[in-house]
Structure formats: structure tokens, C-alpha cells
Tab-separated table of C-alpha atoms in Angstrom:
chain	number	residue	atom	x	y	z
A	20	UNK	CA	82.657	167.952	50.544
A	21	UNK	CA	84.067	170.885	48.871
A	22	UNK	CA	86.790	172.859	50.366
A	23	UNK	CA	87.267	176.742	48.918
A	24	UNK	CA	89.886	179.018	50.024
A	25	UNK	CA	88.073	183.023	50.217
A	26	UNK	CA	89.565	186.251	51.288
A	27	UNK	CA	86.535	188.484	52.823
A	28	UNK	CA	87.367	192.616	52.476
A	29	UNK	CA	87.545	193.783	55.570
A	30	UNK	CA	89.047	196.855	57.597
A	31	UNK	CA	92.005	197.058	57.530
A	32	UNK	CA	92.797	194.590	54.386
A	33	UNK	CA	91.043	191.301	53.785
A	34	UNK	CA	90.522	188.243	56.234
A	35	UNK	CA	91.568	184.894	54.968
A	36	UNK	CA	89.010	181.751	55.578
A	37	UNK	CA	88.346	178.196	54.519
A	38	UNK	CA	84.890	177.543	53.651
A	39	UNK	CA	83.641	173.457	54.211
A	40	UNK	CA	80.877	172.876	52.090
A	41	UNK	CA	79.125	169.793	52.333
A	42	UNK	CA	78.943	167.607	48.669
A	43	UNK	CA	75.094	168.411	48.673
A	44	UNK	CA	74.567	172.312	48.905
A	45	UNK	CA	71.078	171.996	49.216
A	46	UNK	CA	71.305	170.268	52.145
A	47	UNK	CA	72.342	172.563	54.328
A	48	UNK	CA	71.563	171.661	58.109
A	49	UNK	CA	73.945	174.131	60.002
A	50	UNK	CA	76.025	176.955	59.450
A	51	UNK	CA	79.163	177.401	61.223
A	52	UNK	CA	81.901	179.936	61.619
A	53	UNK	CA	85.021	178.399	63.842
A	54	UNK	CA	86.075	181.519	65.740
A	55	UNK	CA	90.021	180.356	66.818
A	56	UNK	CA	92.108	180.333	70.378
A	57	UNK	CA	95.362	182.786	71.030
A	58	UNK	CA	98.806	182.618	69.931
A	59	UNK	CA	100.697	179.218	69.927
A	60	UNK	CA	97.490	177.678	71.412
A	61	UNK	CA	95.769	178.430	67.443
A	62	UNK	CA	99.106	176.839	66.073
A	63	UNK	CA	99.096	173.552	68.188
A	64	UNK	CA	94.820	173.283	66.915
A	65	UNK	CA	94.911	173.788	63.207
A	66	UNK	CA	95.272	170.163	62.826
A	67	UNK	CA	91.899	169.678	65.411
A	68	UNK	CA	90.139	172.595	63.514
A	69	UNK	CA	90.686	170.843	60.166
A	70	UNK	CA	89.694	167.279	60.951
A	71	UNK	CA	86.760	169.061	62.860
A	72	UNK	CA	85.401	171.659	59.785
A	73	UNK	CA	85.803	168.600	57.669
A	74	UNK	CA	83.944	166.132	59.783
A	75	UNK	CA	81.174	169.046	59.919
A	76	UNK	CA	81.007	169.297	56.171
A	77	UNK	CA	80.722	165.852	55.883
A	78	UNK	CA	77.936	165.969	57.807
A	79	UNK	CA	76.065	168.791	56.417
A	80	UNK	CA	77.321	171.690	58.428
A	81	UNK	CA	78.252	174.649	56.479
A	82	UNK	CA	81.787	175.748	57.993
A	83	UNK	CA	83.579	178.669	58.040
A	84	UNK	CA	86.872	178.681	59.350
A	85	UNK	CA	88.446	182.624	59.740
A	86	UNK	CA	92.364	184.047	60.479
A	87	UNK	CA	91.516	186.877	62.719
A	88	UNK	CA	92.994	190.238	61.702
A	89	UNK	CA	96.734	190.138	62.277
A	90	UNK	CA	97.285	186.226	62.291
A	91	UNK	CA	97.734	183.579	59.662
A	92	UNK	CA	97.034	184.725	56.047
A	93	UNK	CA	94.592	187.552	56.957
A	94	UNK	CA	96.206	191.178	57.013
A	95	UNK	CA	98.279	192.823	59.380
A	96	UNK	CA	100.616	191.632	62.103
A	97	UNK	CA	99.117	190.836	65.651
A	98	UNK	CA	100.699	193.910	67.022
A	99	UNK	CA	97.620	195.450	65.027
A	100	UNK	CA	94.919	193.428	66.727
A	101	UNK	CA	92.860	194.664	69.072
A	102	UNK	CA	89.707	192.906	71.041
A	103	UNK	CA	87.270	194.810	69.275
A	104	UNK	CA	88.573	194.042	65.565
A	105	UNK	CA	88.522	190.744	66.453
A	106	UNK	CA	85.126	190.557	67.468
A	107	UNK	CA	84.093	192.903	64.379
A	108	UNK	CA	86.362	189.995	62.481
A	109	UNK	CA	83.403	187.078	63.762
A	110	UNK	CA	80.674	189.383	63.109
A	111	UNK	CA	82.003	189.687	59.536
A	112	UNK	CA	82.515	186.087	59.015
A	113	UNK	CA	78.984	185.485	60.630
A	114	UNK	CA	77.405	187.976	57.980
A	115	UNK	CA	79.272	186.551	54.969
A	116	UNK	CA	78.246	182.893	55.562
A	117	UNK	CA	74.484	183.437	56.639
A	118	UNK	CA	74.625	185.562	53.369
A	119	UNK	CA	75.055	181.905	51.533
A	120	UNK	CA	72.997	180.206	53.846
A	121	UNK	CA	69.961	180.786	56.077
A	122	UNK	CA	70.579	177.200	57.900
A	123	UNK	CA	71.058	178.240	61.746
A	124	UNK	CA	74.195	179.724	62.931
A	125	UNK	CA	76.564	178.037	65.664
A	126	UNK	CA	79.573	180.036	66.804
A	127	UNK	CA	82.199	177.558	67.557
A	128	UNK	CA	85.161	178.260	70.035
A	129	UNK	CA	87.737	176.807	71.224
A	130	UNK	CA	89.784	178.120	74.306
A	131	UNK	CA	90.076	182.128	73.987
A	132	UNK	CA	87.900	181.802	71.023
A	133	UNK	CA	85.433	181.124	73.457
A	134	UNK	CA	85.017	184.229	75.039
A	135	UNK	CA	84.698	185.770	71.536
A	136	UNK	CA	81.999	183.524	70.114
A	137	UNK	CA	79.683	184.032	73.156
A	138	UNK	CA	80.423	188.412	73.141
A	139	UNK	CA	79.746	188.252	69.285
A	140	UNK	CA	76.396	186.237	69.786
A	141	UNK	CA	75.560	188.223	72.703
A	142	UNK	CA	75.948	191.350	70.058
A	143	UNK	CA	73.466	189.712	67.320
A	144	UNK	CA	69.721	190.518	66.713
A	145	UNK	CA	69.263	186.717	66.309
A	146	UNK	CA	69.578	183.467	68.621
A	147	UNK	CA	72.776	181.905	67.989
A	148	UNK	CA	73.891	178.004	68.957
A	149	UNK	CA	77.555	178.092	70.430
A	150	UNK	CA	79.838	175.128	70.671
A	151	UNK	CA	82.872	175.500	72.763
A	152	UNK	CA	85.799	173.283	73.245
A	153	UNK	CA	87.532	173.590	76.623
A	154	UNK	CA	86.588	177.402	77.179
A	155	UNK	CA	88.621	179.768	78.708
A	156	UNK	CA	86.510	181.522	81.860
A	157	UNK	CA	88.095	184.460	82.525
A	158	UNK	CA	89.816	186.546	80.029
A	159	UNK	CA	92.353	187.947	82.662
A	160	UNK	CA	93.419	184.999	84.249
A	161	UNK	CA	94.380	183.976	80.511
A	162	UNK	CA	96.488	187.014	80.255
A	163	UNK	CA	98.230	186.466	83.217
A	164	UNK	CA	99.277	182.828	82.422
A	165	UNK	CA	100.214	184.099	78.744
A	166	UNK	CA	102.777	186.897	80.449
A	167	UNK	CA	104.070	184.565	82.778
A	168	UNK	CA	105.967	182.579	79.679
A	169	UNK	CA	108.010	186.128	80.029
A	170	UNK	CA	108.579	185.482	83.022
A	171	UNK	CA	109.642	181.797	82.615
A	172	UNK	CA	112.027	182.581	79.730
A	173	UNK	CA	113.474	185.655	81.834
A	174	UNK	CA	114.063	183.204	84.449
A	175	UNK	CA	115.865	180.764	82.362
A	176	UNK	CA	118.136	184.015	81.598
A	177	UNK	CA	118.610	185.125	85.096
A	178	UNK	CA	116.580	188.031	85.076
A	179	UNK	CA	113.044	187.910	86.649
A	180	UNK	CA	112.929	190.738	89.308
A	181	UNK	CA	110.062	193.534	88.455
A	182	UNK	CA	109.556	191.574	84.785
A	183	UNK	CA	105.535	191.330	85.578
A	184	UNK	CA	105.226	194.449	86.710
A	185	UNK	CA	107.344	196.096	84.007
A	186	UNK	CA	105.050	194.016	81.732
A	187	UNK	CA	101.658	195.457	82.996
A	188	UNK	CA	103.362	198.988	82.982
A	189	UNK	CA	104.336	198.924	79.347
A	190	UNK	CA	100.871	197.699	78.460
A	191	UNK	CA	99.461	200.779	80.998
A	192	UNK	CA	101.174	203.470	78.607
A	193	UNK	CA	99.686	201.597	75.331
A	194	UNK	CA	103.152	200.095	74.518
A	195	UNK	CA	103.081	196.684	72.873
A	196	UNK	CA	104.638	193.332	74.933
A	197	UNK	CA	106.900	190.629	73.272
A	198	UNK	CA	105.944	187.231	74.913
A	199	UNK	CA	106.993	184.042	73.248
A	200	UNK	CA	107.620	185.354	69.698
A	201	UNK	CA	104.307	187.495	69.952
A	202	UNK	CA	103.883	190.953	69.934
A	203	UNK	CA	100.893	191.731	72.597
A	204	UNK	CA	99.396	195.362	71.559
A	205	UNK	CA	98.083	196.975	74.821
A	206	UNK	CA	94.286	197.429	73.119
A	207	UNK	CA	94.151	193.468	72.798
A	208	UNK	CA	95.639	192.768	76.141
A	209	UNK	CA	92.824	195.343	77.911
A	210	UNK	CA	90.161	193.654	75.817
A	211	UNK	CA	91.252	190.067	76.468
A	212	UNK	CA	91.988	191.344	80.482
A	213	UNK	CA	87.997	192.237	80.371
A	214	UNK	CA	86.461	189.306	78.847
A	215	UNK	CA	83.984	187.109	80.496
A	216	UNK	CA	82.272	184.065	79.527
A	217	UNK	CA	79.198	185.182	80.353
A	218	UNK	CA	75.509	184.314	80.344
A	219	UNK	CA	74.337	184.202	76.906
A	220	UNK	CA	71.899	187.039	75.891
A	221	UNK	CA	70.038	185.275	73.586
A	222	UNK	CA	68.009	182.145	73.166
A	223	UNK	CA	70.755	179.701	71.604
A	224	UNK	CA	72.074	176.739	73.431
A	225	UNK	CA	75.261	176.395	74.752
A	226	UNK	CA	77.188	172.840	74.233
A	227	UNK	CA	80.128	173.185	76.743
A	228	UNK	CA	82.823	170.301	76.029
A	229	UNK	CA	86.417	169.617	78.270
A	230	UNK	CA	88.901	167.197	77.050
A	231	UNK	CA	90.804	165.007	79.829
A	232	UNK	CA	93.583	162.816	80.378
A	233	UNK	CA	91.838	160.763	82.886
A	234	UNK	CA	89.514	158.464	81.881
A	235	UNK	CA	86.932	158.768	84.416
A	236	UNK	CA	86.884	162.434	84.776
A	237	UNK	CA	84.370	164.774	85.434
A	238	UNK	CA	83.445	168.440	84.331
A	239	UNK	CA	85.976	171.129	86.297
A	240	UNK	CA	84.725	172.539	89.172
A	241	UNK	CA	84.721	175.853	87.577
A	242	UNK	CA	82.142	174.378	84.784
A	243	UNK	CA	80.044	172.878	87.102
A	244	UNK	CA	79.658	176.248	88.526
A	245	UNK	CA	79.183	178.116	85.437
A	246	UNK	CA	76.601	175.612	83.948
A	247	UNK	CA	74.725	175.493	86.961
A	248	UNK	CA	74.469	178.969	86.639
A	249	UNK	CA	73.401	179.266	83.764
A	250	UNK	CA	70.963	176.351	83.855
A	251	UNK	CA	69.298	178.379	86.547
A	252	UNK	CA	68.758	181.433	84.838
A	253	UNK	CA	67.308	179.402	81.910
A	254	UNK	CA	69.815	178.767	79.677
A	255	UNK	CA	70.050	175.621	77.398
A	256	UNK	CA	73.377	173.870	78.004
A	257	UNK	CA	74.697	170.962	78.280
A	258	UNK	CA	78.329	169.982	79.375
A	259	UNK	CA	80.478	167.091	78.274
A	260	UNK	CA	84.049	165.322	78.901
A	261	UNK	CA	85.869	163.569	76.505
A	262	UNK	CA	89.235	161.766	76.874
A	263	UNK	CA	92.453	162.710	74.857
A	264	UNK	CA	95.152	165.043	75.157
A	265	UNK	CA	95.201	168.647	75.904
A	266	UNK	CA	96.405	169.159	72.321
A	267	UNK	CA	96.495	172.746	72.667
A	268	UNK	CA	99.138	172.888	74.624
A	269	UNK	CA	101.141	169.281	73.701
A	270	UNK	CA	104.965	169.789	72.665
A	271	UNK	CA	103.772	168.028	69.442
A	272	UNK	CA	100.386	168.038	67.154
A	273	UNK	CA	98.076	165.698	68.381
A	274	UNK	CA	94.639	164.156	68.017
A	275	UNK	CA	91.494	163.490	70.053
A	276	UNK	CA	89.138	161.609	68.193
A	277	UNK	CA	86.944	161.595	70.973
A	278	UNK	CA	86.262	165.298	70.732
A	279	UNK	CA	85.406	165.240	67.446
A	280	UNK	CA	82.707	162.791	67.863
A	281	UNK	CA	81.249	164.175	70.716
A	282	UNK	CA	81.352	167.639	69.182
A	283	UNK	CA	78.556	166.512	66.098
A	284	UNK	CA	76.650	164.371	69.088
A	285	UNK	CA	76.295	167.758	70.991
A	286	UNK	CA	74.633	169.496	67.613
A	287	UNK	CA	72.781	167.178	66.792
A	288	UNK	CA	70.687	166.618	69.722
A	289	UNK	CA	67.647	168.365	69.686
A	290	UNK	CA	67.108	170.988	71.765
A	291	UNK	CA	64.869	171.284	74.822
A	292	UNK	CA	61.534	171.137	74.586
């Protein structure tokens, strides 16, 4: 496997990405472009992404792991971001890759990330495969979880009347939100308020997969729902659990093995006849 390091021009500045080759480059049976979650949620997973992009490569998957515009190496602070770059930031890193490649594109997400692999397939002229590890739903549910840690830490201080509300106002009259060390512009908090994980547009399957701490468990209700829903209206997808640990959200770095097994068993089924 070979492992480059690639800055792709973009507007504003350049994105940073690792690019996962696998050892024979003729071999090509996937192309992949990791599209990450939010905030400390994409800090707690780099270890996951890695050990996943690698295992990929390893197994002939083409992968294509991006810092969206305003986090990690790429350009700008996150107080730049907004939904919309970040979506034009997957589109980019799907045209740069499938310019090396014309091996079949997956989008793979993983919480947030989620709901911005399946808009940016639902955007493309082609059918496009999307993995997602434990997807977020509903966009604005998310948000509202992320500004409660405001609250929380004004709590701890003694000060919590009116904090939510002053939150949503300051967001109302485009003014950016500090929340846990990170500066929420109001253009990414309406854009991430709006997002849906929606039914897919196009053709591609869907392989949904939750990680649990219980043995035994099942797919959340609110999957069961959603791929039910989807099932009926056509769409190829298939749900999985695996056990581990939540290791997005873990007070240290942790690993579930399990995930990344069951993540190359999911692509490399075959589809549907």
C-alpha cells in the first residue's frame, strides 16, 4: 500500500488529503473518498479513519481521505466554513480521485459526514455507492446537541438562563458561536440545521452500519424506520450492527475492530440482482 500526502487547489486555498493506494495500481476495485464527522467527533475518529483507509488500500480500494475547508491542514479556520463549501469540498475530492481512477465511487461517512456524502451523491450525474458509519439523521437535532455543550459548560459556571436562546439569536443575525473551543459560523450552522439524510437520488446502494455496546443489539429504531423506507421506495440498502465502543465520543481514542471488518464485508457483497 502506498500512502501520499496531496494538497488539492481549491477556493479559498488548497484542501489537504491522504491518498491510500493499494501496492498494485492496476488493480483498482473501488474508489473511495472518506467525507469526515464535526468538530471533536473528527478528532476522537482519525485513529478509526486511518486503520479504516488503510485496511481499504490493502484491499484494493482506492482511498481518499479530505480536511474539509477550515479544519485540519486544509485552509482557513472553521469560522470560514459554510455547508455549501463543504459539500463543494466532497465534490472536489470526488472529481480529483475518479480523475486517477474510473473504478466505482463510494462516498464514505461517518456521523455528520453522513449527511454530506448522501447530498453530494444526490448532486452527481452518476450512481454513487455510500457507506456510512453510525449516521447522523437529522442535521438539526445534531445542532442542537452540539449547542447544548454551551449550555453544559455555562452551567458548570453558574450562568445558563437565556444561553440557548442567545445562541440561536447570534446565529439569526449571521454572528459566529463559540461552543467547545469551536467557532460555529451562522452559514454552517443553517446548512447543518437543514440537512437530511434523505432518500438517495441515484441508483447506488446504501450500506448503513451502527456500532453498539451491547452485544446482542439491534438496528435503532430510527434506522429501522429509515431503511424500511427506503427499501420501499426501491433503494438498495442494507443495515448492520457491530459491537465496540462509541469511539466518537469516548474520553480517550479507541478501537472497534469489529467495524472495520464489517465495513469491507458490506462492499464487497454484490449488489442486488
Amino acid at each position: 500500500m502506498a500512502l501520499e500526502a496531496v494538497f488539492l487547489p481549491a477556493t479559498p486555498g488548497q484542501r489537504f488529503a491522504l491518498l491510500h493506494w493499494p501496492e498494485d495500481a492496476r488493480a483498482v476495485i473501488g474508489a473511495v473518498v472518506g467525507v469526515p464527522p464535526f468538530a471533536e467527533e473528527l478528532n476522537k475518529s482519525r485513529r478509526m479513519a486511518a486503520l479504516q483507509a488503510r485496511a481499504m488500500a490493502e484491499a484494493g480500494y482506492a482511498v481518499l481521505q479530505i480536511d474539509l475547508l477550515g479544519c485540519g491542514d486544509s485552509s482557513g479556520e472553521l469560522v470560514d466554513a459554510s455547508w455549501e463549501a463543504w459539500l463543494a469540498d466532497v465534490q472536489l475530492a470526488c472529481a480529483w480521485l475518479q480523475e486517477r481512477t474510473s473504478a466505482r465511487l463510494w462516498l464514505w461517512g461517518h456521523r455528520t459526514g453522513c449527511l454530506l456524502a448522501n447530498e453530494a451523491a444526490n448532486r452527481m450525474q452518476s450512481p454513487v455507492d455510500q457507506l456510512f458509519w453510525q449516521p447522523v439523521l437529522s442535521g438539526k437535532q445534531y445542532l442542537q446537541q452540539f449547542l447544548r455543550l454551551r449550555l453544559a459548560a455555562e452551567l458548570a459556571g453558574g450562568e445558563v438562563r437565556g444561553v440557548m436562546e442567545m445562541l440561536r439569536q447570534q446565529l439569526r443575525q449571521g454572528q459566529p458561536v463559540e461552543v467547545a473551543g469551536y467557532m460555529l459560523s451562522s452559514t454552517l450552522a443553517g446548512g447543518l440545521e437543514k440537512a437530511e439524510l434523505l432518500l438517495p437520488h441515484r441508483s447506488g446502494r446504501v450500506e448503513w452500519i451502527e456500532i453498539s455496546s451491547r452485544p446482542d443489539a439491534g438496528l435503532s429504531p430510527a434506522a429501522v424506520a429509515r431503511l424500511t423506507q427506503w427499501q420501499a421506495a426501491g433503494q438498495e440498502v442494507r443495515g448492520t450492527v457491530v459491537h465496540g465502543p462509541a469511539f466518537w465520543q469516548t474520553s480517550e481514542i479507541s478501537e472497534c475492530h469489529a467495524l472495520l471488518q464489517a465495513s469491507l464485508l458490506a462492499m464487497r457483497r454484490a449488489p442486488s440482482p
